[in-house]
Amino acid sequence: MTPPPESALRLGPPESTEPPRDSLTRLDLTRLGALVRHNTLLMLREPGPLLSRLILPLVFLTLLRPLYLAAQGREDGTEQAAVGTLVTFSLLAMSISGSAILTERLGHTWDRLRGTPLHPAELLAGKAVPVFAALLTQQLAILGFAVAAFGLPMPHPLLVLGVLFAWSCTLLGLGALLGVVARSMSELSASYDIGGMLLSSLGGAMVPLAALPGWVAAVAPVSPGYWAVRGLHAALAGDAGAVGAACGVLLGAAAACGSLAAVRLQGQGGRLVAL
């Protein structure tokens, strides 16, 4: 007589086939690390946009600084030139964040991502880390150049780093939102070109608000660029309270834009949706 199979002799509910919770955590981190490496490689394979965002601000700062010196004096003029250049060109660098998402959509690789177990938050984080590093590198390069070449005082570097961190988060959120909303590269380009210049101008980056019409100063706080300019000037002056207020607004804007982008990416059951 043939003995019954071993599975038939077991009593009680069947054993769970799900991996342990700590394995799921490691799997998530592994997927995230793979995404970060993949997106970093994609960025380095097409270094043109990144290099232009690193080199053009330094040229712009060098050529226009004499105008600020003539209008505001050496110390204030150098600070205004550095802050204005940083905010303006970092807003234009939103193209790096937005194109990272839009390229996936136009290249029809978005449909492949929809078939993977990736969560929208993982997808955004995998793209955000290398872009965040690029944005922060650009801003540090501008300030470092201003310090080394033009003697910009930097008595409170930790406050400055706090503003740069919050501002980079805001740019990531704005860029991601543009990347999931825009339907073509030309539409994305127009969005960050026009939007970037508008937000920097309203924020008093290129021209101090005191020299602009009164209505500009009244509407300036709606621009994230205003809070970036305000926060950087406060950080250079050592005003921790003003820095905290500016960073709070910037991080709030970053959270709002990032949440909208994540909602746009997420369909029923947390799956990625077609865009």
Tab-separated table of C-alpha atoms in Angstrom:
chain	number	residue	atom	x	y	z
A	1	MET	CA	0.000	0.000	0.000
A	2	THR	CA	1.366	3.376	-0.993
A	3	PRO	CA	1.783	5.758	1.983
A	4	PRO	CA	-0.070	9.104	1.725
A	5	PRO	CA	1.987	12.108	0.644
A	6	GLU	CA	3.727	14.003	3.393
A	7	SER	CA	1.607	17.119	2.778
A	8	ALA	CA	-1.553	15.148	3.588
A	9	LEU	CA	-0.200	14.166	7.028
A	10	ARG	CA	0.286	17.789	8.116
A	11	LEU	CA	-2.368	19.204	10.386
A	12	GLY	CA	-3.310	22.862	10.736
A	13	PRO	CA	-3.217	25.735	8.244
A	14	PRO	CA	-0.633	25.698	5.478
A	15	GLU	CA	2.622	27.494	6.073
A	16	SER	CA	2.832	31.056	4.780
A	17	THR	CA	4.889	31.505	1.644
A	18	GLU	CA	5.388	35.237	2.160
A	19	PRO	CA	8.967	36.331	2.874
A	20	PRO	CA	9.753	37.719	6.308
A	21	ARG	CA	9.136	41.400	6.889
A	22	ASP	CA	12.858	42.135	7.176
A	23	SER	CA	13.397	40.462	3.793
A	24	LEU	CA	10.799	42.772	2.271
A	25	THR	CA	12.644	45.744	3.738
A	26	ARG	CA	15.922	44.556	2.257
A	27	LEU	CA	14.217	43.920	-1.074
A	28	ASP	CA	12.812	47.464	-1.122
A	29	LEU	CA	16.232	48.927	-0.352
A	30	THR	CA	17.783	46.761	-3.048
A	31	ARG	CA	15.265	47.937	-5.616
A	32	LEU	CA	15.785	51.543	-4.578
A	33	GLY	CA	19.561	51.200	-4.840
A	34	ALA	CA	19.238	49.682	-8.300
A	35	LEU	CA	16.988	52.545	-9.401
A	36	VAL	CA	19.420	55.144	-8.067
A	37	ARG	CA	22.363	53.545	-9.876
A	38	HIS	CA	20.358	53.199	-13.090
A	39	ASN	CA	19.182	56.815	-13.100
A	40	THR	CA	22.645	58.103	-12.204
A	41	LEU	CA	24.076	56.198	-15.157
A	42	LEU	CA	21.413	57.629	-17.470
A	43	MET	CA	22.259	61.156	-16.311
A	44	LEU	CA	26.001	60.669	-16.794
A	45	ARG	CA	25.529	59.207	-20.266
A	46	GLU	CA	23.945	62.499	-21.387
A	47	PRO	CA	26.014	65.063	-19.451
A	48	GLY	CA	25.185	68.052	-21.677
A	49	PRO	CA	22.233	69.458	-19.681
A	50	LEU	CA	24.054	68.923	-16.402
A	51	LEU	CA	27.259	70.593	-17.597
A	52	SER	CA	25.371	73.573	-18.996
A	53	ARG	CA	23.610	74.075	-15.648
A	54	LEU	CA	27.008	73.972	-13.913
A	55	ILE	CA	29.013	76.215	-16.257
A	56	LEU	CA	26.536	78.875	-17.419
A	57	PRO	CA	25.810	80.236	-13.906
A	58	LEU	CA	29.523	80.830	-13.305
A	59	VAL	CA	29.837	82.748	-16.572
A	60	PHE	CA	26.665	84.700	-15.807
A	61	LEU	CA	27.875	85.582	-12.311
A	62	THR	CA	31.256	86.759	-13.593
A	63	LEU	CA	29.831	88.971	-16.344
A	64	LEU	CA	26.964	90.581	-14.404
A	65	ARG	CA	28.606	91.055	-11.015
A	66	PRO	CA	30.097	94.469	-12.000
A	67	LEU	CA	26.560	95.785	-12.569
A	68	TYR	CA	25.530	94.773	-9.065
A	69	LEU	CA	28.697	96.266	-7.612
A	70	ALA	CA	27.978	99.607	-9.286
A	71	ALA	CA	24.409	99.610	-7.936
A	72	GLN	CA	24.856	98.160	-4.424
A	73	GLY	CA	28.509	98.290	-3.478
A	74	ARG	CA	31.061	95.519	-3.199
A	75	GLU	CA	29.678	93.358	-0.386
A	76	ASP	CA	25.946	93.719	-1.061
A	77	GLY	CA	26.474	93.565	-4.819
A	78	THR	CA	28.473	90.348	-4.624
A	79	GLU	CA	25.855	88.761	-2.367
A	80	GLN	CA	22.974	89.795	-4.620
A	81	ALA	CA	24.784	88.537	-7.719
A	82	ALA	CA	25.534	85.156	-6.110
A	83	VAL	CA	22.055	84.660	-4.644
A	84	GLY	CA	20.282	85.819	-7.798
A	85	THR	CA	22.376	83.589	-10.034
A	86	LEU	CA	21.880	80.582	-7.769
A	87	VAL	CA	18.100	80.892	-7.551
A	88	THR	CA	17.601	81.679	-11.243
A	89	PHE	CA	19.740	78.882	-12.637
A	90	SER	CA	18.603	76.312	-10.089
A	91	LEU	CA	15.019	76.996	-11.201
A	92	LEU	CA	16.106	76.385	-14.785
A	93	ALA	CA	17.717	73.150	-13.576
A	94	MET	CA	14.223	71.787	-12.911
A	95	SER	CA	14.627	70.464	-16.452
A	96	ILE	CA	16.913	67.739	-15.067
A	97	SER	CA	14.191	66.509	-12.720
A	98	GLY	CA	11.286	66.800	-15.139
A	99	SER	CA	13.056	65.251	-18.108
A	100	ALA	CA	14.084	62.227	-16.031
A	101	ILE	CA	10.392	61.293	-15.780
A	102	LEU	CA	9.202	62.533	-19.153
A	103	THR	CA	11.951	60.618	-20.984
A	104	GLU	CA	10.593	57.365	-19.522
A	105	ARG	CA	7.146	58.213	-20.803
A	106	LEU	CA	8.211	59.254	-24.296
A	107	GLY	CA	10.584	56.284	-24.606
A	108	HIS	CA	7.708	53.889	-23.818
A	109	THR	CA	9.625	52.438	-20.868
A	110	TRP	CA	6.905	53.738	-18.574
A	111	ASP	CA	4.677	50.823	-19.592
A	112	ARG	CA	7.402	48.405	-18.527
A	113	LEU	CA	7.657	50.080	-15.141
A	114	ARG	CA	3.896	49.656	-14.738
A	115	GLY	CA	4.372	45.882	-14.999
A	116	THR	CA	6.928	45.754	-12.157
A	117	PRO	CA	6.236	45.652	-8.406
A	118	LEU	CA	7.656	49.168	-8.063
A	119	HIS	CA	5.674	51.555	-5.883
A	120	PRO	CA	5.327	55.131	-7.181
A	121	ALA	CA	7.222	56.393	-4.131
A	122	GLU	CA	10.140	54.087	-4.984
A	123	LEU	CA	10.148	55.276	-8.564
A	124	LEU	CA	10.183	58.923	-7.535
A	125	ALA	CA	12.847	58.344	-4.878
A	126	GLY	CA	15.060	56.437	-7.318
A	127	LYS	CA	14.956	59.359	-9.702
A	128	ALA	CA	15.133	62.003	-6.971
A	129	VAL	CA	18.427	60.984	-5.357
A	130	PRO	CA	20.743	61.590	-8.360
A	131	VAL	CA	18.804	64.719	-9.367
A	132	PHE	CA	19.019	66.046	-5.807
A	133	ALA	CA	22.762	65.471	-5.861
A	134	ALA	CA	23.048	67.344	-9.174
A	135	LEU	CA	20.992	70.295	-7.905
A	136	LEU	CA	22.976	70.538	-4.688
A	137	THR	CA	26.268	70.296	-6.594
A	138	GLN	CA	25.200	73.146	-8.880
A	139	GLN	CA	24.300	75.402	-5.954
A	140	LEU	CA	27.456	74.592	-4.009
A	141	ALA	CA	29.527	75.270	-7.130
A	142	ILE	CA	27.981	78.727	-7.545
A	143	LEU	CA	28.485	79.704	-3.920
A	144	GLY	CA	31.969	78.168	-3.823
A	145	PHE	CA	32.935	80.107	-6.927
A	146	ALA	CA	31.583	83.341	-5.430
A	147	VAL	CA	33.563	82.735	-2.220
A	148	ALA	CA	36.813	81.782	-3.959
A	149	ALA	CA	36.769	84.262	-6.843
A	150	PHE	CA	34.931	87.266	-5.407
A	151	GLY	CA	35.343	86.993	-1.656
A	152	LEU	CA	31.700	86.373	-0.726
A	153	PRO	CA	31.603	86.121	3.105
A	154	MET	CA	30.363	82.764	4.425
A	155	PRO	CA	30.261	83.080	8.229
A	156	HIS	CA	27.325	80.685	8.748
A	157	PRO	CA	27.771	77.715	6.378
A	158	LEU	CA	25.359	75.421	8.250
A	159	LEU	CA	22.489	77.880	7.835
A	160	VAL	CA	23.315	78.178	4.144
A	161	LEU	CA	23.342	74.389	3.760
A	162	GLY	CA	19.945	74.193	5.435
A	163	VAL	CA	18.453	76.613	2.907
A	164	LEU	CA	20.101	74.792	-0.001
A	165	PHE	CA	18.670	71.475	1.213
A	166	ALA	CA	15.135	72.875	1.505
A	167	TRP	CA	15.405	74.679	-1.844
A	168	SER	CA	16.646	71.519	-3.590
A	169	CYS	CA	13.673	69.588	-2.194
A	170	THR	CA	11.337	72.253	-3.588
A	171	LEU	CA	12.965	72.058	-7.010
A	172	LEU	CA	12.650	68.271	-6.974
A	173	GLY	CA	8.947	68.488	-6.224
A	174	LEU	CA	8.294	71.133	-8.868
A	175	GLY	CA	10.331	69.270	-11.478
A	176	ALA	CA	8.624	65.951	-10.761
A	177	LEU	CA	5.200	67.582	-11.041
A	178	LEU	CA	6.115	69.099	-14.403
A	179	GLY	CA	7.482	65.738	-15.549
A	180	VAL	CA	4.222	63.894	-14.894
A	181	VAL	CA	1.983	66.652	-16.291
A	182	ALA	CA	3.848	67.704	-19.453
A	183	ARG	CA	3.062	65.750	-22.625
A	184	SER	CA	6.116	66.588	-24.715
A	185	MET	CA	9.675	67.838	-24.350
A	186	SER	CA	8.745	71.173	-25.932
A	187	GLU	CA	5.922	71.602	-23.423
A	188	LEU	CA	8.276	70.755	-20.569
A	189	SER	CA	10.929	73.141	-21.900
A	190	ALA	CA	8.438	75.991	-22.136
A	191	SER	CA	7.202	75.248	-18.615
A	192	TYR	CA	10.553	75.454	-16.879
A	193	ASP	CA	11.904	78.283	-19.057
A	194	ILE	CA	8.902	80.565	-18.606
A	195	GLY	CA	8.061	79.340	-15.119
A	196	GLY	CA	11.650	79.508	-13.912
A	197	MET	CA	12.213	83.060	-15.093
A	198	LEU	CA	8.826	84.167	-13.771
A	199	LEU	CA	9.353	82.646	-10.323
A	200	SER	CA	12.891	84.021	-10.025
A	201	SER	CA	11.836	87.495	-11.177
A	202	LEU	CA	8.859	87.614	-8.804
A	203	GLY	CA	11.113	86.412	-6.004
A	204	GLY	CA	13.574	89.271	-6.378
A	205	ALA	CA	16.428	87.061	-7.517
A	206	MET	CA	17.715	89.134	-10.419
A	207	VAL	CA	16.462	92.561	-9.279
A	208	PRO	CA	15.863	93.401	-5.586
A	209	LEU	CA	12.199	93.796	-4.737
A	210	ALA	CA	12.852	97.317	-3.464
A	211	ALA	CA	13.686	98.374	-7.025
A	212	LEU	CA	10.558	96.777	-8.549
A	213	PRO	CA	6.982	98.112	-8.655
A	214	GLY	CA	5.015	97.765	-5.428
A	215	TRP	CA	2.620	95.166	-6.829
A	216	VAL	CA	5.545	92.805	-7.426
A	217	ALA	CA	6.512	92.918	-3.756
A	218	ALA	CA	2.880	92.265	-2.816
A	219	VAL	CA	2.632	89.041	-4.836
A	220	ALA	CA	6.249	87.924	-4.366
A	221	PRO	CA	5.550	85.531	-1.425
A	222	VAL	CA	3.556	83.223	-3.714
A	223	SER	CA	6.813	82.407	-5.526
A	224	PRO	CA	9.090	79.733	-4.017
A	225	GLY	CA	11.958	81.778	-5.430
A	226	TYR	CA	11.085	84.569	-3.000
A	227	TRP	CA	11.580	82.246	-0.028
A	228	ALA	CA	14.809	80.882	-1.458
A	229	VAL	CA	16.194	84.418	-1.892
A	230	ARG	CA	14.950	85.451	1.539
A	231	GLY	CA	16.395	82.334	3.153
A	232	LEU	CA	19.805	82.700	1.523
A	233	HIS	CA	20.145	86.373	2.479
A	234	ALA	CA	19.110	85.485	6.040
A	235	ALA	CA	21.590	82.588	6.172
A	236	LEU	CA	24.452	84.778	4.996
A	237	ALA	CA	23.489	87.336	7.658
A	238	GLY	CA	23.151	84.687	10.391
A	239	ASP	CA	19.410	85.205	11.025
A	240	ALA	CA	18.380	81.704	12.129
A	241	GLY	CA	14.735	82.649	12.715
A	242	ALA	CA	14.236	83.931	9.164
A	243	VAL	CA	16.087	80.877	7.829
A	244	GLY	CA	13.733	78.550	9.708
A	245	ALA	CA	10.649	80.333	8.379
A	246	ALA	CA	11.919	80.248	4.795
A	247	CYS	CA	12.881	76.567	5.016
A	248	GLY	CA	9.473	75.713	6.444
A	249	VAL	CA	7.697	77.313	3.493
A	250	LEU	CA	10.051	75.680	0.990
A	251	LEU	CA	9.658	72.219	2.507
A	252	GLY	CA	5.881	72.675	2.581
A	253	ALA	CA	5.904	73.542	-1.127
A	254	ALA	CA	8.135	70.529	-1.803
A	255	ALA	CA	5.756	68.202	0.053
A	256	ALA	CA	2.722	69.594	-1.787
A	257	CYS	CA	4.277	69.254	-5.249
A	258	GLY	CA	5.725	65.819	-4.497
A	259	SER	CA	2.374	64.591	-3.197
A	260	LEU	CA	0.565	65.822	-6.309
A	261	ALA	CA	3.134	64.071	-8.505
A	262	ALA	CA	2.779	60.829	-6.519
A	263	VAL	CA	-1.025	60.961	-6.745
A	264	ARG	CA	-0.760	61.509	-10.495
A	265	LEU	CA	1.476	58.436	-10.732
A	266	GLN	CA	-0.631	56.171	-8.535
A	267	GLY	CA	-3.786	54.401	-9.652
A	268	GLN	CA	-6.020	51.834	-7.965
A	269	GLY	CA	-4.208	49.533	-5.605
A	270	GLY	CA	-1.089	51.690	-5.619
A	271	ARG	CA	-0.096	50.672	-9.159
A	272	LEU	CA	1.603	52.982	-11.598
A	273	VAL	CA	-0.788	54.495	-14.112
A	274	ALA	CA	-0.362	55.296	-17.780
A	275	LEU	CA	0.451	58.942	-18.386
